[in-house]
PDB file of C-alpha atoms in Angstrom:
ATOM      1  CA  THR D   1      -1.549   1.522  -9.526  1.00 45.00           C
ATOM      2  CA  VAL D   2      -1.675   3.204 -12.907  1.00 48.00           C
ATOM      3  CA  GLY D   3      -5.458   2.796 -12.934  1.00 54.00           C
ATOM      4  CA  ASN D   4      -5.713   4.954  -9.825  1.00 54.00           C
ATOM      5  CA  ARG D   5      -4.523   7.965 -11.818  1.00 51.00           C
ATOM      6  CA  GLY D   6      -7.655   7.803 -13.950  1.00 51.00           C
ATOM      7  CA  ILE D   7      -9.898   7.348 -10.944  1.00 50.00           C
ATOM      8  CA  CYS D   8      -8.274  10.334  -9.261  1.00 50.00           C
ATOM      9  CA  ALA D   9      -9.333  12.737 -11.958  1.00 55.00           C
ATOM     10  CA  THR D  10     -12.946  12.088 -11.063  1.00 65.00           C
ATOM     11  CA  VAL D  11     -12.667  11.060  -7.426  1.00 66.00           C
ATOM     12  CA  LEU D  12     -16.074  12.444  -6.475  1.00 64.00           C
ATOM     13  CA  PHE D  13     -17.829  10.567  -9.272  1.00 67.00           C
ATOM     14  CA  SER D  14     -15.878   7.378  -8.602  1.00 78.00           C
ATOM     15  CA  GLY D  15     -16.606   7.619  -4.890  1.00 78.00           C
ATOM     16  CA  ALA D  16     -20.305   8.100  -5.540  1.00 77.00           C
ATOM     17  CA  ALA D  17     -20.422   5.185  -7.983  1.00 79.00           C
ATOM     18  CA  LEU D  18     -18.558   2.837  -5.646  1.00 85.00           C
ATOM     19  CA  SER D  19     -20.734   3.923  -2.709  1.00 84.00           C
ATOM     20  CA  ASP D  20     -23.841   3.036  -4.707  1.00 86.00           C
ATOM     21  CA  SER D  21     -22.957  -0.515  -5.717  1.00 89.00           C
ATOM     22  CA  PRO D  22     -21.676  -3.217  -3.361  1.00 92.00           C
ATOM     23  CA  VAL D  23     -20.717  -5.397  -6.336  1.00 93.00           C
ATOM     24  CA  GLY D  24     -18.885  -2.505  -8.013  1.00 92.00           C
ATOM     25  CA  LEU D  25     -17.083  -1.718  -4.767  1.00 92.00           C
ATOM     26  CA  ALA D  26     -16.092  -5.368  -4.308  1.00 94.00           C
ATOM     27  CA  ALA D  27     -14.787  -5.573  -7.887  1.00 92.00           C
ATOM     28  CA  TYR D  28     -12.753  -2.374  -7.433  1.00 90.00           C
ATOM     29  CA  ILE D  29     -11.218  -3.420  -4.102  1.00 92.00           C
ATOM     30  CA  LEU D  30     -10.520  -7.012  -5.132  1.00 93.00           C
ATOM     31  CA  GLU D  31      -8.785  -5.843  -8.313  1.00 92.00           C
ATOM     32  CA  LYS D  32      -6.499  -3.696  -6.135  1.00 90.00           C
ATOM     33  CA  TYR D  33      -5.744  -6.636  -3.845  1.00 92.00           C
ATOM     34  CA  SER D  34      -4.970  -8.845  -6.836  1.00 92.00           C
ATOM     35  CA  THR D  35      -2.765  -6.345  -8.704  1.00 90.00           C
ATOM     36  CA  ALA D  36      -0.959  -4.924  -5.677  1.00 89.00           C
ATOM     37  CA  THR D  37      -0.125  -8.399  -4.367  1.00 89.00           C
ATOM     38  CA  ASN D  38       1.440  -9.640  -7.581  1.00 87.00           C
ATOM     39  CA  ILE D  39       0.887  -7.898 -10.893  1.00 86.00           C
ATOM     40  CA  ASP D  40       1.108 -11.279 -12.639  1.00 88.00           C
ATOM     41  CA  TYR D  41      -2.054 -12.387 -10.811  1.00 89.00           C
ATOM     42  CA  ARG D  42      -4.134 -10.179 -13.126  1.00 86.00           C
ATOM     43  CA  SER D  43      -3.945 -12.842 -15.828  1.00 90.00           C
ATOM     44  CA  LEU D  44      -5.334 -15.581 -13.570  1.00 91.00           C
ATOM     45  CA  PRO D  45      -9.068 -16.377 -13.788  1.00 90.00           C
ATOM     46  CA  ASP D  46      -9.564 -15.700 -10.061  1.00 90.00           C
ATOM     47  CA  GLY D  47      -6.979 -12.909  -9.844  1.00 91.00           C
ATOM     48  CA  GLY D  48      -4.875 -15.077  -7.518  1.00 92.00           C
ATOM     49  CA  LEU D  49      -6.780 -13.582  -4.600  1.00 92.00           C
ATOM     50  CA  THR D  50      -6.749 -16.655  -2.381  1.00 92.00           C
ATOM     51  CA  ARG D  51      -3.029 -17.242  -2.827  1.00 91.00           C
ATOM     52  CA  ARG D  52      -2.326 -14.617  -0.141  1.00 89.00           C
ATOM     53  CA  PHE D  53      -5.699 -13.907   1.490  1.00 92.00           C
ATOM     54  CA  THR D  54      -8.649 -15.907   2.733  1.00 94.00           C
ATOM     55  CA  MET D  55     -12.117 -15.157   1.410  1.00 94.00           C
ATOM     56  CA  ASP D  56     -13.075 -14.089   4.945  1.00 96.00           C
ATOM     57  CA  GLU D  57     -10.263 -11.499   4.964  1.00 95.00           C
ATOM     58  CA  LEU D  58     -11.260 -10.149   1.561  1.00 95.00           C
ATOM     59  CA  LEU D  59     -14.961  -9.985   2.405  1.00 96.00           C
ATOM     60  CA  THR D  60     -14.144  -8.269   5.701  1.00 96.00           C
ATOM     61  CA  ILE D  61     -12.164  -5.578   3.869  1.00 95.00           C
ATOM     62  CA  VAL D  62     -14.964  -4.998   1.360  1.00 95.00           C
ATOM     63  CA  SER D  63     -17.540  -4.964   4.177  1.00 96.00           C
ATOM     64  CA  ILE D  64     -15.630  -2.350   6.159  1.00 95.00           C
ATOM     65  CA  TYR D  65     -15.613   0.008   3.188  1.00 92.00           C
ATOM     66  CA  TRP D  66     -19.247  -0.739   2.337  1.00 94.00           C
ATOM     67  CA  PHE D  67     -20.812  -0.518   5.801  1.00 95.00           C
ATOM     68  CA  ASN D  68     -18.969   2.593   6.984  1.00 93.00           C
ATOM     69  CA  GLY D  69     -19.475   4.290   3.617  1.00 89.00           C
ATOM     70  CA  ASN D  70     -16.007   5.827   3.431  1.00 86.00           C
ATOM     71  CA  VAL D  71     -14.769   4.658   0.037  1.00 87.00           C
ATOM     72  CA  ALA D  72     -15.061   8.187  -1.396  1.00 84.00           C
ATOM     73  CA  ASN D  73     -12.921   9.549   1.448  1.00 83.00           C
ATOM     74  CA  SER D  74     -10.324   6.833   0.960  1.00 83.00           C
ATOM     75  CA  LEU D  75      -9.987   7.735  -2.734  1.00 82.00           C
ATOM     76  CA  ARG D  76      -9.091  11.321  -1.865  1.00 79.00           C
ATOM     77  CA  TYR D  77      -5.576  10.218  -0.811  1.00 74.00           C
ATOM     78  CA  TYR D  78      -4.924   8.960  -4.329  1.00 73.00           C
ATOM     79  CA  LYS D  79      -6.216  12.175  -5.852  1.00 73.00           C
ATOM     80  CA  GLU D  80      -3.863  14.240  -3.684  1.00 73.00           C
ATOM     81  CA  HIS D  81      -0.886  11.914  -4.220  1.00 68.00           C
ATOM     82  CA  PHE D  82      -1.177  11.514  -7.972  1.00 68.00           C
ATOM     83  CA  ARG D  83      -1.730  15.223  -8.529  1.00 68.00           C
ATOM     84  CA  ASN D  84       1.995  15.559  -7.762  1.00 66.00           C
ATOM     85  CA  PRO D  85       3.492  12.141  -6.932  1.00 57.00           C
ATOM     86  CA  PHE D  86       6.977  13.549  -6.365  1.00 60.00           C
ATOM     87  CA  LYS D  87       5.957  16.265  -3.913  1.00 62.00           C
ATOM     88  CA  LEU D  88       6.622  13.977  -0.949  1.00 57.00           C
ATOM     89  CA  PHE D  89       9.966  12.974  -2.402  1.00 57.00           C
ATOM     90  CA  SER D  90      11.248  16.435  -3.256  1.00 57.00           C
ATOM     91  CA  LEU D  91      15.022  16.377  -3.002  1.00 57.00           C
ATOM     92  CA  ASN D  92      15.276  19.901  -1.633  1.00 71.00           C
ATOM     93  CA  ARG D  93      14.988  18.717   1.950  1.00 82.00           C
ATOM     94  CA  TYR D  94      16.594  15.900   3.861  1.00 88.00           C
ATOM     95  CA  ILE D  95      14.608  14.122   6.569  1.00 89.00           C
ATOM     96  CA  SER D  96      17.003  13.546   9.474  1.00 90.00           C
ATOM     97  CA  VAL D  97      14.609  11.453  11.556  1.00 90.00           C
ATOM     98  CA  PRO D  98      15.845   7.841  11.758  1.00 92.00           C
ATOM     99  CA  THR D  99      14.041   5.920   9.033  1.00 93.00           C
ATOM    100  CA  GLY D 100      13.548   2.243   8.341  1.00 95.00           C
ATOM    101  CA  TYR D 101      12.548   0.774   4.996  1.00 95.00           C
ATOM    102  CA  ALA D 102      11.359  -2.731   4.255  1.00 96.00           C
ATOM    103  CA  ALA D 103      11.754  -3.464   0.544  1.00 96.00           C
ATOM    104  CA  PHE D 104       9.063  -5.963  -0.357  1.00 95.00           C
ATOM    105  CA  PRO D 105       9.766  -7.670  -3.701  1.00 93.00           C
ATOM    106  CA  LYS D 106       6.289  -7.293  -5.226  1.00 91.00           C
ATOM    107  CA  ASP D 107       5.457  -3.790  -3.961  1.00 89.00           C
ATOM    108  CA  LEU D 108       4.359  -1.605  -6.876  1.00 83.00           C
ATOM    109  CA  MET D 109       5.678   1.569  -5.189  1.00 82.00           C
ATOM    110  CA  ARG D 110       9.061   0.185  -4.130  1.00 87.00           C
ATOM    111  CA  GLN D 111      11.899   2.723  -4.137  1.00 89.00           C
ATOM    112  CA  PRO D 112      15.611   2.004  -4.720  1.00 92.00           C
ATOM    113  CA  LYS D 113      17.742   2.150  -1.584  1.00 96.00           C
ATOM    114  CA  GLU D 114      19.898   4.906  -3.099  1.00 94.00           C
ATOM    115  CA  VAL D 115      16.873   7.169  -3.554  1.00 89.00           C
ATOM    116  CA  ILE D 116      15.752   6.625   0.027  1.00 92.00           C
ATOM    117  CA  GLU D 117      19.261   7.358   1.341  1.00 94.00           C
ATOM    118  CA  MET D 118      19.318  10.673  -0.538  1.00 90.00           C
ATOM    119  CA  MET D 119      16.133  11.807   1.184  1.00 89.00           C
ATOM    120  CA  PHE D 120      16.083  10.114   4.580  1.00 92.00           C
ATOM    121  CA  ASN D 121      18.384   9.181   7.461  1.00 93.00           C
ATOM    122  CA  LEU D 122      18.153   5.492   6.631  1.00 94.00           C
ATOM    123  CA  THR D 123      19.118   3.492   9.720  1.00 92.00           C
ATOM    124  CA  SER D 124      17.501   0.208   8.719  1.00 94.00           C
ATOM    125  CA  TYR D 125      16.968  -1.281   5.267  1.00 96.00           C
ATOM    126  CA  THR D 126      15.750  -4.817   4.692  1.00 96.00           C
ATOM    127  CA  GLU D 127      15.329  -6.729   1.439  1.00 96.00           C
ATOM    128  CA  MET D 128      12.304  -8.819   2.328  1.00 96.00           C
ATOM    129  CA  GLU D 129      11.885 -12.356   1.009  1.00 94.00           C
ATOM    130  CA  SER D 130       8.190 -11.954   0.162  1.00 93.00           C
ATOM    131  CA  GLY D 131       5.333  -9.520   0.336  1.00 92.00           C
ATOM    132  CA  ALA D 132       3.831  -6.684  -1.632  1.00 92.00           C
ATOM    133  CA  HIS D 133       1.587  -3.694  -0.966  1.00 90.00           C
ATOM    134  CA  PHE D 134      -0.643  -5.233   1.716  1.00 92.00           C
ATOM    135  CA  VAL D 135       2.162  -6.675   3.837  1.00 92.00           C
ATOM    136  CA  ALA D 136       0.346  -6.399   7.163  1.00 93.00           C
ATOM    137  CA  LEU D 137      -2.146  -8.967   5.862  1.00 92.00           C
ATOM    138  CA  GLU D 138       0.192 -10.917   3.596  1.00 92.00           C
ATOM    139  CA  VAL D 139       3.225 -11.457   5.827  1.00 94.00           C
ATOM    140  CA  PRO D 140       2.459  -9.954   9.254  1.00 95.00           C
ATOM    141  CA  LYS D 141       5.274 -11.716  11.122  1.00 96.00           C
ATOM    142  CA  LEU D 142       7.880 -10.609   8.589  1.00 96.00           C
ATOM    143  CA  LEU D 143       6.691  -7.012   8.918  1.00 97.00           C
ATOM    144  CA  ALA D 144       6.547  -7.115  12.725  1.00 97.00           C
ATOM    145  CA  ASP D 145      10.030  -8.625  13.001  1.00 97.00           C
ATOM    146  CA  ASP D 146      11.438  -5.904  10.747  1.00 97.00           C
ATOM    147  CA  LEU D 147       9.712  -3.143  12.731  1.00 96.00           C
ATOM    148  CA  ILE D 148      11.233  -4.509  15.935  1.00 94.00           C
ATOM    149  CA  LYS D 149      14.654  -4.646  14.264  1.00 93.00           C
ATOM    150  CA  PHE D 150      14.261  -1.010  13.185  1.00 95.00           C
ATOM    151  CA  VAL D 151      13.213   0.215  16.636  1.00 93.00           C
ATOM    152  CA  LYS D 152      16.321  -1.416  18.109  1.00 89.00           C
ATOM    153  CA  THR D 153      18.484   0.788  15.852  1.00 86.00           C
ATOM    154  CA  ILE D 154      17.268   3.912  17.662  1.00 87.00           C
ATOM    155  CA  PRO D 155      18.999   4.196  21.057  1.00 81.00           C
ATOM    156  CA  GLU D 156      16.485   6.775  22.346  1.00 76.00           C
ATOM    157  CA  LEU D 157      13.690   4.225  22.011  1.00 66.00           C
ATOM    158  CA  ILE D 158      15.474   1.497  23.938  1.00 63.00           C
ATOM    159  CA  THR D 159      14.964   1.943  27.675  1.00 57.00           C
TER     160      THR D 159
END
């Protein structure tokens, strides 16, 4: 999200602060789950968190980050990505490996099909009916079915 860009500039300080406060860590993670699920949820009093996730799922996610102490390490990805967000998508090379893309309607990082086709050997593209950034938790069956569909498009994988 846009807020991650600010956090990235001071990833070491943010990581230390989030590692020092379980409530701060929970607030940070839950805001991401609210915003990345549906940006409109930000205006709801509860962030719309239980519309897609159970409280047990959310507390498990927060607990994993808190008890293993790796929130600072997980922030490093955002620092590296947002330093040059288009590095991965540089148009000077074409990826010929068969690629599948599931376009989830509420995903904040969704890319147009035409952009993906310019950069990748797109063999499977699906406009999904629901889902956002955390699809494996939100709509696991939809994701699994699409992965199976993609694998079937690659003859070398079918034995």
